[in-house]
XYZ file of N, CA and C in Angstrom:
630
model
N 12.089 14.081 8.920
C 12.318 14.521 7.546
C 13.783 14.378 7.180
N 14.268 14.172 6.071
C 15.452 13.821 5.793
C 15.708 15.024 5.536
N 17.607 15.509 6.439
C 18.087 16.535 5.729
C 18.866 16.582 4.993
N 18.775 15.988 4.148
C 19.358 16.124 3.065
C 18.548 16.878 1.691
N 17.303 17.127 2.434
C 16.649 17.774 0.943
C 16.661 19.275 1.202
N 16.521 19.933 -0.230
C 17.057 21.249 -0.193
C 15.908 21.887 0.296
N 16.350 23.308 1.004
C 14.779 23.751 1.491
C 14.264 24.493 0.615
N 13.862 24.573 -0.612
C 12.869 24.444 -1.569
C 12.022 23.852 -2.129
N 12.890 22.814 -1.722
C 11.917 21.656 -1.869
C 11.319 20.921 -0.582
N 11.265 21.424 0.554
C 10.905 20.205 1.437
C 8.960 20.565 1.590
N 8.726 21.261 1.251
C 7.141 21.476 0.907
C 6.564 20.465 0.433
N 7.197 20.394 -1.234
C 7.183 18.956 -2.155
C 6.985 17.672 -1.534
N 8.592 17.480 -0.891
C 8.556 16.233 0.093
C 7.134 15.979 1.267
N 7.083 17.380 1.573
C 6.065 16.679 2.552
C 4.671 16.389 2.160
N 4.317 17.330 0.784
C 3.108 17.014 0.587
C 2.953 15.655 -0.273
N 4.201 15.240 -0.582
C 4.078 13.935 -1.321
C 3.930 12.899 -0.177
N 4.306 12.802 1.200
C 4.137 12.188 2.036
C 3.014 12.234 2.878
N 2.723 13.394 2.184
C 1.580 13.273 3.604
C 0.348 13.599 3.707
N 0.376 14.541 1.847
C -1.206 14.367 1.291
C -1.507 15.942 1.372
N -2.325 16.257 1.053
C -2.854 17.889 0.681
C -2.588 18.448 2.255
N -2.259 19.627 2.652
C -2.203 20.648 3.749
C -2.796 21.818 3.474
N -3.121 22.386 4.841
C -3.568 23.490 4.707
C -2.469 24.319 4.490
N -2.694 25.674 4.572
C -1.183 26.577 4.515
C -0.823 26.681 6.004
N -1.790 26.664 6.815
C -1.720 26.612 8.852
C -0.696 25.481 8.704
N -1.064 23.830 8.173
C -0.956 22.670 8.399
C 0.706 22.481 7.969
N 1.066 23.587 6.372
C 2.249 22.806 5.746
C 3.236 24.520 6.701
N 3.409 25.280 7.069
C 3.899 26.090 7.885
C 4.090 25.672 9.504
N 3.030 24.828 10.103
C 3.607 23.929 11.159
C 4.419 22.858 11.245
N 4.562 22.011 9.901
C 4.979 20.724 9.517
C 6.948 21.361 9.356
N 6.697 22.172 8.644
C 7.660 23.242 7.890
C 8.764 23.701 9.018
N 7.983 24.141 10.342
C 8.458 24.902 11.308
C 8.809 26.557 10.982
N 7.481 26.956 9.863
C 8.099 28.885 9.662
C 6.762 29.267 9.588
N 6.679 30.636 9.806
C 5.491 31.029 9.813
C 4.516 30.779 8.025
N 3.160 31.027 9.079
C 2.664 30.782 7.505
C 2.806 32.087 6.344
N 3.357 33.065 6.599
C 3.808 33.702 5.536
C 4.985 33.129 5.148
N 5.587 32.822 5.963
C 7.291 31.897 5.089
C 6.678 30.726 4.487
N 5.701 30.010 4.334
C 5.085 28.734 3.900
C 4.589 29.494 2.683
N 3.882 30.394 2.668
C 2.829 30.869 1.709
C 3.864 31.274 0.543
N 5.333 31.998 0.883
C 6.097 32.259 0.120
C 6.181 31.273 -0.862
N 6.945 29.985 -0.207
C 7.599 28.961 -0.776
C 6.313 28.166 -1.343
N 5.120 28.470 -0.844
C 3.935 27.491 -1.998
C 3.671 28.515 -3.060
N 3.582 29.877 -3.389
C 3.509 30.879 -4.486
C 4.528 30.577 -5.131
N 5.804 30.009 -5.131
C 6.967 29.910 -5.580
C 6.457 28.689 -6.736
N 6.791 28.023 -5.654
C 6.495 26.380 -6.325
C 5.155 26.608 -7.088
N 4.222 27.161 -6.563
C 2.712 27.398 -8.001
C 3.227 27.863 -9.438
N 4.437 28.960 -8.863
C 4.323 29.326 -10.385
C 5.229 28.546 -11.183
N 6.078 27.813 -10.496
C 6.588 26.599 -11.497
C 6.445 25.629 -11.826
N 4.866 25.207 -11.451
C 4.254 24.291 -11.536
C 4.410 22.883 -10.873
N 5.016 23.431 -10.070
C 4.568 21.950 -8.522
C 3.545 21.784 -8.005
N 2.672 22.807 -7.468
C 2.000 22.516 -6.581
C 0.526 23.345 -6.852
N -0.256 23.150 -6.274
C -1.782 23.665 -6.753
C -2.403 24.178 -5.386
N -3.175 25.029 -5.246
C -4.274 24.545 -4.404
C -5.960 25.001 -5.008
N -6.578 24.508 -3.799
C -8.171 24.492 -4.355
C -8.537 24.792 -2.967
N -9.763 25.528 -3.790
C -10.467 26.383 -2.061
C -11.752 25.023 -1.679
N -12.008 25.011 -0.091
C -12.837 24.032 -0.154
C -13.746 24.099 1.350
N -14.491 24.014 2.041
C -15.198 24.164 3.046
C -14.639 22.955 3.635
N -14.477 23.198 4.920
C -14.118 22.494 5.566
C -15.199 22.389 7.216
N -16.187 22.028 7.409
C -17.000 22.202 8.518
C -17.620 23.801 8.386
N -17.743 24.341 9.385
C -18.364 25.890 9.521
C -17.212 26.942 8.936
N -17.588 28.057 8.475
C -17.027 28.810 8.504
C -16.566 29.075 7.165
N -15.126 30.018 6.648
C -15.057 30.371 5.869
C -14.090 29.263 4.596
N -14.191 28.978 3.651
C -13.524 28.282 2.676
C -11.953 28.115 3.066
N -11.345 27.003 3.037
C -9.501 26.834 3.445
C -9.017 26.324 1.645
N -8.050 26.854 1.729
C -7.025 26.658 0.489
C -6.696 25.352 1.080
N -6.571 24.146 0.207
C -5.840 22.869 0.325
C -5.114 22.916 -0.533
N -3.441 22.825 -0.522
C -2.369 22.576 -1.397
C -2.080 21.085 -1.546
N -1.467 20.776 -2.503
C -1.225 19.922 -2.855
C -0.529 19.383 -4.380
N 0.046 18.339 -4.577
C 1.315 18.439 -5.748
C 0.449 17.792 -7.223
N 0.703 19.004 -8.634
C 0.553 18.531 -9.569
C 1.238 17.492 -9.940
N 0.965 17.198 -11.313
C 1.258 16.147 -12.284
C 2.971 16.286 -12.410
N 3.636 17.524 -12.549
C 4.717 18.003 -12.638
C 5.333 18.073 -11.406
N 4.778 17.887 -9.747
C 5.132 17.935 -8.427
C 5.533 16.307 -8.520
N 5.254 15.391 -8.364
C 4.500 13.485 -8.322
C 6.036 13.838 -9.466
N 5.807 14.044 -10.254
C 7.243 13.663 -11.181
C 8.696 14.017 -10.668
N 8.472 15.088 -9.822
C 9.719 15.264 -8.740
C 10.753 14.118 -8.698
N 9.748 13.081 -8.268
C 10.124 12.241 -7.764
C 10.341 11.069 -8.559
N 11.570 10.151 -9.007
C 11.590 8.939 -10.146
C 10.754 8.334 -10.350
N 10.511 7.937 -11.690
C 10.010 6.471 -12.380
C 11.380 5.884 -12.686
N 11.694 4.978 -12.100
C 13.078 4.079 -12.651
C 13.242 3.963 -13.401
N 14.271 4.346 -14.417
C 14.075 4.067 -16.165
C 13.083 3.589 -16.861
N 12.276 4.745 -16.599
C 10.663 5.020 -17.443
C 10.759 4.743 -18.654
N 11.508 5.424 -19.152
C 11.417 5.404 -21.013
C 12.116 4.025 -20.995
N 13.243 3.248 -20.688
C 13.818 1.907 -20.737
C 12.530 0.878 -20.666
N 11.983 0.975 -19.718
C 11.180 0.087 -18.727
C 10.432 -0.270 -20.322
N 9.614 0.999 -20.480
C 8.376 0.798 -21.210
C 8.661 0.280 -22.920
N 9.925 0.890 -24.276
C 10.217 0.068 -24.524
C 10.735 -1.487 -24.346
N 11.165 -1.663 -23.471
C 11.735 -3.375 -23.340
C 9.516 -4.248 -23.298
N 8.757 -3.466 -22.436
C 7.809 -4.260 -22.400
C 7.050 -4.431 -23.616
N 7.064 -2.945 -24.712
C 6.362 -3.174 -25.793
C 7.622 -4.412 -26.442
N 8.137 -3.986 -26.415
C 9.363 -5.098 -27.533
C 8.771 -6.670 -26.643
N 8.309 -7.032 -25.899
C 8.509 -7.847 -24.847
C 7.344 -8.310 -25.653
N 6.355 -7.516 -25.662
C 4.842 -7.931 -26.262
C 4.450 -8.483 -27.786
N 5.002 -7.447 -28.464
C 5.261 -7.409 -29.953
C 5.636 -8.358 -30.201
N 7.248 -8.891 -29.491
C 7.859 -9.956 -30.072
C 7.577 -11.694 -29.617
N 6.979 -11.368 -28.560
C 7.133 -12.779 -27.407
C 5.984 -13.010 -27.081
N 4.938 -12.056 -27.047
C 3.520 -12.178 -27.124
C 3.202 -11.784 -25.288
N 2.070 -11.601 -24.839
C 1.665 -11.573 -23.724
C 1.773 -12.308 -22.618
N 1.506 -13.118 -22.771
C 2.066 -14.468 -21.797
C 3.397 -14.802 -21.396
N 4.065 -14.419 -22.708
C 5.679 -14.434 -21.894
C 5.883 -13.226 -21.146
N 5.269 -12.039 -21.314
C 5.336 -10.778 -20.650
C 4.709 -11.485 -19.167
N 3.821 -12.006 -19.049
C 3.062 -12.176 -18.002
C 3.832 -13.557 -16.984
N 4.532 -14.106 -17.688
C 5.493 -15.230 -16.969
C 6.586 -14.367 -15.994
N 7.193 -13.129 -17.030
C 8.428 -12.474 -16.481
C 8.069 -12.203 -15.528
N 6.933 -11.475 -15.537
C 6.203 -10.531 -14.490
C 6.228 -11.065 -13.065
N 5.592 -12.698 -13.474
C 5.581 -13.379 -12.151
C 6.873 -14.145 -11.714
N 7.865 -14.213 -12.790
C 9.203 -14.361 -12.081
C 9.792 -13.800 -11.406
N 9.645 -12.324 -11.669
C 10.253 -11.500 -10.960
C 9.715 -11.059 -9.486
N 8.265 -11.196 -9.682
C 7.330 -11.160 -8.243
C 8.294 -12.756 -7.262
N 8.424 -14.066 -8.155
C 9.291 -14.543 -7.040
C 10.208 -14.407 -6.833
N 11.012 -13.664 -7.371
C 12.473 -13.384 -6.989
C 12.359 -12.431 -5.645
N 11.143 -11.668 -5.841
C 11.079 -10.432 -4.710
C 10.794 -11.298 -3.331
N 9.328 -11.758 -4.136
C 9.270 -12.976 -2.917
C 10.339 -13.735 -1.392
N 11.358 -14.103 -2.632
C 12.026 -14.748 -1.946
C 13.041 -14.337 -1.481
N 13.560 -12.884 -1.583
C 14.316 -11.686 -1.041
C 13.381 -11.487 0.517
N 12.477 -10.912 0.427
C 11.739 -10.553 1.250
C 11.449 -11.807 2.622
N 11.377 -13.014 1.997
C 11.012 -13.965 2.785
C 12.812 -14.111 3.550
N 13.792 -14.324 2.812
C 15.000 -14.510 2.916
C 15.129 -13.340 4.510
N 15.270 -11.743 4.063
C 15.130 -10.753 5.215
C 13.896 -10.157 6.264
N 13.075 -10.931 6.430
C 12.163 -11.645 7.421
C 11.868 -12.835 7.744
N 12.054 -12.756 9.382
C 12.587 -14.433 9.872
C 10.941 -14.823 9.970
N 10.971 -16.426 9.970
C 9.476 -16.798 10.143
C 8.594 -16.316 11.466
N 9.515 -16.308 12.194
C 9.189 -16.194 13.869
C 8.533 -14.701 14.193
N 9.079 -13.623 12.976
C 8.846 -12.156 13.936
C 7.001 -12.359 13.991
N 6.657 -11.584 14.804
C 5.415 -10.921 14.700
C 4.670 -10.578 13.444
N 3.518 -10.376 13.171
C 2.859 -9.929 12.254
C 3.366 -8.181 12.301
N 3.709 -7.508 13.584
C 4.364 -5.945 13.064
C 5.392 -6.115 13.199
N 6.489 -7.093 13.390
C 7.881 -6.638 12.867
C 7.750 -7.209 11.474
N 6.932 -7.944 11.029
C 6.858 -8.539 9.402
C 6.757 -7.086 8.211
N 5.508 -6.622 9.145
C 5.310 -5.601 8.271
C 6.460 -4.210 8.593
N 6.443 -3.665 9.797
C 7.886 -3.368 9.588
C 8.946 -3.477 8.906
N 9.685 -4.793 9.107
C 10.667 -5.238 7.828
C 10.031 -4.984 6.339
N 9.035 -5.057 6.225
C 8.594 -5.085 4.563
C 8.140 -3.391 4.509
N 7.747 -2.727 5.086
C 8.265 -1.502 4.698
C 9.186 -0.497 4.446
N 10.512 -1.220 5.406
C 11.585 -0.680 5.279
C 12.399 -1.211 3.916
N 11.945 -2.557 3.810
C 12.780 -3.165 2.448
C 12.200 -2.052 1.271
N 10.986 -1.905 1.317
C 9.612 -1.359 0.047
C 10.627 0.360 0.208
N 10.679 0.679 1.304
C 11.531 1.880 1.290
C 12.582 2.008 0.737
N 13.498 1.243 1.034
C 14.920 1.472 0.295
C 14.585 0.997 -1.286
N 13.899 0.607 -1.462
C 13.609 -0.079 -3.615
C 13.179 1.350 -3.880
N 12.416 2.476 -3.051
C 12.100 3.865 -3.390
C 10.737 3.961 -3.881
N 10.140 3.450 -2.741
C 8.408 3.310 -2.177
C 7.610 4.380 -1.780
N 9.056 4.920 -0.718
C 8.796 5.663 0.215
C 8.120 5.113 1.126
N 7.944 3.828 2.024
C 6.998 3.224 2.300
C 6.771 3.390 3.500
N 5.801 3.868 4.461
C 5.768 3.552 5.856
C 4.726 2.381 6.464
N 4.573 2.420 7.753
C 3.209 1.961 8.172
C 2.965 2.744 9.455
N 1.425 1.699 9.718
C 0.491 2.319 11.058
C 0.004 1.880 11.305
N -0.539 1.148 12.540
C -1.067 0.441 13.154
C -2.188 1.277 13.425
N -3.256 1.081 13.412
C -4.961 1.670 13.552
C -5.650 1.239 14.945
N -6.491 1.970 15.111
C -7.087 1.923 16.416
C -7.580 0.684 16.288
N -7.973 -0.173 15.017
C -9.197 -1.398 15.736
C -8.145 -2.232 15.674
N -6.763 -2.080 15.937
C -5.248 -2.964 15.715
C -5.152 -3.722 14.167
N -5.795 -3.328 13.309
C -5.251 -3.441 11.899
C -4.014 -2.747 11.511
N -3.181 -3.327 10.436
C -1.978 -2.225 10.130
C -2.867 -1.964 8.454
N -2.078 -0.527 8.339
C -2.008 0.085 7.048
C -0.421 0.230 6.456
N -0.053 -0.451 5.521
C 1.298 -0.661 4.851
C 0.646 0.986 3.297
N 1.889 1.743 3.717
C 1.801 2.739 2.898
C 2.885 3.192 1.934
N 2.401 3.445 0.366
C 3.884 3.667 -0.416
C 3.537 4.873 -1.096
N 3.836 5.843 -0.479
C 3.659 7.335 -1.242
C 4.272 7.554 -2.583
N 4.660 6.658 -3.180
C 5.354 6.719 -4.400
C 5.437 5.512 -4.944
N 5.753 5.714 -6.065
C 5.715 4.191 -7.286
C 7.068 4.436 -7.802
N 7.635 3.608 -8.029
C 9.378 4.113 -9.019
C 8.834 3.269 -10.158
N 7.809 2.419 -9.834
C 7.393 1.803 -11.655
C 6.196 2.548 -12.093
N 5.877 3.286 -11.854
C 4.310 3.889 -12.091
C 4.055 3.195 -13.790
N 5.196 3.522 -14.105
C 5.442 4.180 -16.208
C 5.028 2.589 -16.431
N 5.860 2.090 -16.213
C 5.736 0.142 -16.250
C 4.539 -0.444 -15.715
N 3.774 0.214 -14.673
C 2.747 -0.664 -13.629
C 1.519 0.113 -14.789
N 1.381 1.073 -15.090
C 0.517 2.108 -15.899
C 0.313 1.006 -17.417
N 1.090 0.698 -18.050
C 1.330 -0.076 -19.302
C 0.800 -1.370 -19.141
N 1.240 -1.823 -18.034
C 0.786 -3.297 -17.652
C 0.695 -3.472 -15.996
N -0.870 -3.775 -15.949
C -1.199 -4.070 -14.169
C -1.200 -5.139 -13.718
N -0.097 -6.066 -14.551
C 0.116 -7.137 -13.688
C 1.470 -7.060 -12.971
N 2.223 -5.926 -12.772
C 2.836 -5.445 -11.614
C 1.898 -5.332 -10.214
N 1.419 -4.444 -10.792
C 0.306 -4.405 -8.961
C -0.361 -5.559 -8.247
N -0.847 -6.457 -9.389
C -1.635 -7.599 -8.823
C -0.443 -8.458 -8.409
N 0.889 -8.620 -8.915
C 1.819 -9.848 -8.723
C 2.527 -9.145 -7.201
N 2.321 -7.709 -7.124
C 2.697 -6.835 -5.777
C 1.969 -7.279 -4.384
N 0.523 -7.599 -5.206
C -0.454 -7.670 -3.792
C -0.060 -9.203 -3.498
N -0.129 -10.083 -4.522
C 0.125 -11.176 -4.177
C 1.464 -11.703 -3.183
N 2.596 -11.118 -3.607
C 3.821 -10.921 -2.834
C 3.528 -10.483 -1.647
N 3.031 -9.202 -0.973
C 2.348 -9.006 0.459
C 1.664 -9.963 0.914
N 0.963 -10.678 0.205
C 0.175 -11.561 0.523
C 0.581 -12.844 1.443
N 1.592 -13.213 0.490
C 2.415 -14.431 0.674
C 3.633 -14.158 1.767
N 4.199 -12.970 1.765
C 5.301 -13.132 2.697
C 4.356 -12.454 4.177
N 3.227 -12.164 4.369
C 3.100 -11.798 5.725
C 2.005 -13.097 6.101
N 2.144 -13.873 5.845
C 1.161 -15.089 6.086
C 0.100 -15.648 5.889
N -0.436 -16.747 6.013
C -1.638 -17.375 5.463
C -2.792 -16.600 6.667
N -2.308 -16.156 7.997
C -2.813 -15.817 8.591
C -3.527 -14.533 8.027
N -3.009 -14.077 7.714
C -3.559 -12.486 7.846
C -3.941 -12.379 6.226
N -4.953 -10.988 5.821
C -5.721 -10.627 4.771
C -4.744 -9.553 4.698
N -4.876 -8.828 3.094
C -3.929 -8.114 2.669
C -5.350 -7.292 1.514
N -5.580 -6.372 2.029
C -6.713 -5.682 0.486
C -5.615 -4.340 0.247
N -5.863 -3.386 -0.996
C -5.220 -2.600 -1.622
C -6.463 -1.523 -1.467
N -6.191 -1.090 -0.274
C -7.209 0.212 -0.368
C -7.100 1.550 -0.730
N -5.835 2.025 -1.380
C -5.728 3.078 -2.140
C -4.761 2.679 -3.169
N -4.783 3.596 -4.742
C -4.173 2.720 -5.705
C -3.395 4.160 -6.264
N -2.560 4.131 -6.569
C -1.954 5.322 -7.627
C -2.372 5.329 -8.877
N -2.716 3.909 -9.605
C -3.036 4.200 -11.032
C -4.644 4.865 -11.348
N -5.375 4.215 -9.873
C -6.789 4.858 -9.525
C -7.133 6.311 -9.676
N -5.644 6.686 -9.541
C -6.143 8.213 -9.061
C -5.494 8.633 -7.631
N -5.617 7.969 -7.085
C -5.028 8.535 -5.638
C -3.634 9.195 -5.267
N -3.036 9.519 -4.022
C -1.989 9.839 -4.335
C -0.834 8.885 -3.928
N -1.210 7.852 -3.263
C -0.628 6.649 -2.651
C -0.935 5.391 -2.906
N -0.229 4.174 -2.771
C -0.953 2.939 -2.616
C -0.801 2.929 -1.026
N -1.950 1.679 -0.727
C -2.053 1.887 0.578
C -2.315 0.590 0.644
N -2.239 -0.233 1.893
C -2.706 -1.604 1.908
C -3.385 -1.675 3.694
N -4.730 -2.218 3.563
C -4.996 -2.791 4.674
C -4.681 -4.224 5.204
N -4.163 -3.873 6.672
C -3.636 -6.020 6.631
C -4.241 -6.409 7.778
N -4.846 -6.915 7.779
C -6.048 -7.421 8.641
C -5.034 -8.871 9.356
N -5.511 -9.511 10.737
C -4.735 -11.011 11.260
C -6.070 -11.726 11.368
N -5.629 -12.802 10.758
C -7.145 -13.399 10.639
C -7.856 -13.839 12.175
């Protein structure tokens, strides 16, 4: 966990990383008891970060799952949201769709070729994806990965810094998948199995080696 975040907020942080907790789950993660957890999630409820919902979990009695509102997820940037989204209506209005949809994919090769530039041809299929999560990290992805038991990786971005921009127009996401696509090889499959604009709380990517 990075310390640099304040401890009021590192609840936030973790449930944005790591998905709904129990109050057992975010008080172990936390390192304080779960009354020091329970404090700091009553806190954050009443200022509207964080929620929970009661829910059965196997036998026994109902568990509270916490997890971050609409106002928690905003914590965290949209990169000049309000900028972003005028320049694209002006983009549309004036230049029509297609030039919106040219930029779009210019800029997917510019990333392209950043990405290809700071991954050598030679690494592995997991130092590829490695390197491309750490790049996806520092742009403010939040991005990790994981290698899975049947040796598939999962490339993960707990956050969007374009949500506002990708929300308006989804040919960000598709020119995104395509970019994964292309810089981890002809070899390997790339699907988008969790989406943020879907609903979820992450994008997620499965990458299969052919």
């Amino acid at each position: 966990m990075n310390n640099n975040i304040p401890e009021n907020e590192r609840a936030i942080w973790i449930l944005k990383n790591e998905g709904e907790k129990t109050l057992k789950e975010l008080a172990e993660t936390l390192g304080v008891t779960t009354e020091g957890a329970r404090f700091q999630l009553l806190k954050l409820s009443k200022d509207g970060y964080v929620k929970s919902e009661s829910r059965a979990k196997g036998r026994g009695r109902p568990q509270q799952f916490w997890s971050l509102t609409q106002k928690g997820h905003a914590k965290f940037p949209d990169s000049h949201s309000e900028l972003t989204l005028r320049l694209i209506n002006k983009i549309k209005e004036n230049l029509g769709e297609d030039t919106l949809t040219e930029l779009i994919s210019s800029t997917g090769q510019d990333n392209l070729q950043n990405y290809r530039t700071a991954i050598p041809e030679t690494a592995s299929l997991k130092e590829r994806i490695e390197k491309l999560a750490e790049l996806r990290n520092k742009e403010g992805y939040m991005a990790t990965y994981e290698q899975k038991e049947d040796g598939n990786y999962l490339l993960i971005e707990n956050h969007c810094p374009i949500c506002a921009a990708a929300t308006l127009c989804q040919g960000f996401c598709a020119t995104e998948l395509n970019t994964f696509q292309s810089v981890l090889g002809p070899n390997t499959k790339v699907e988008r199995v969790d989406h943020i604009l879907a609903g979820a709380r992450r994008c997620a990517y499965l990458i299969q080696e052919k």
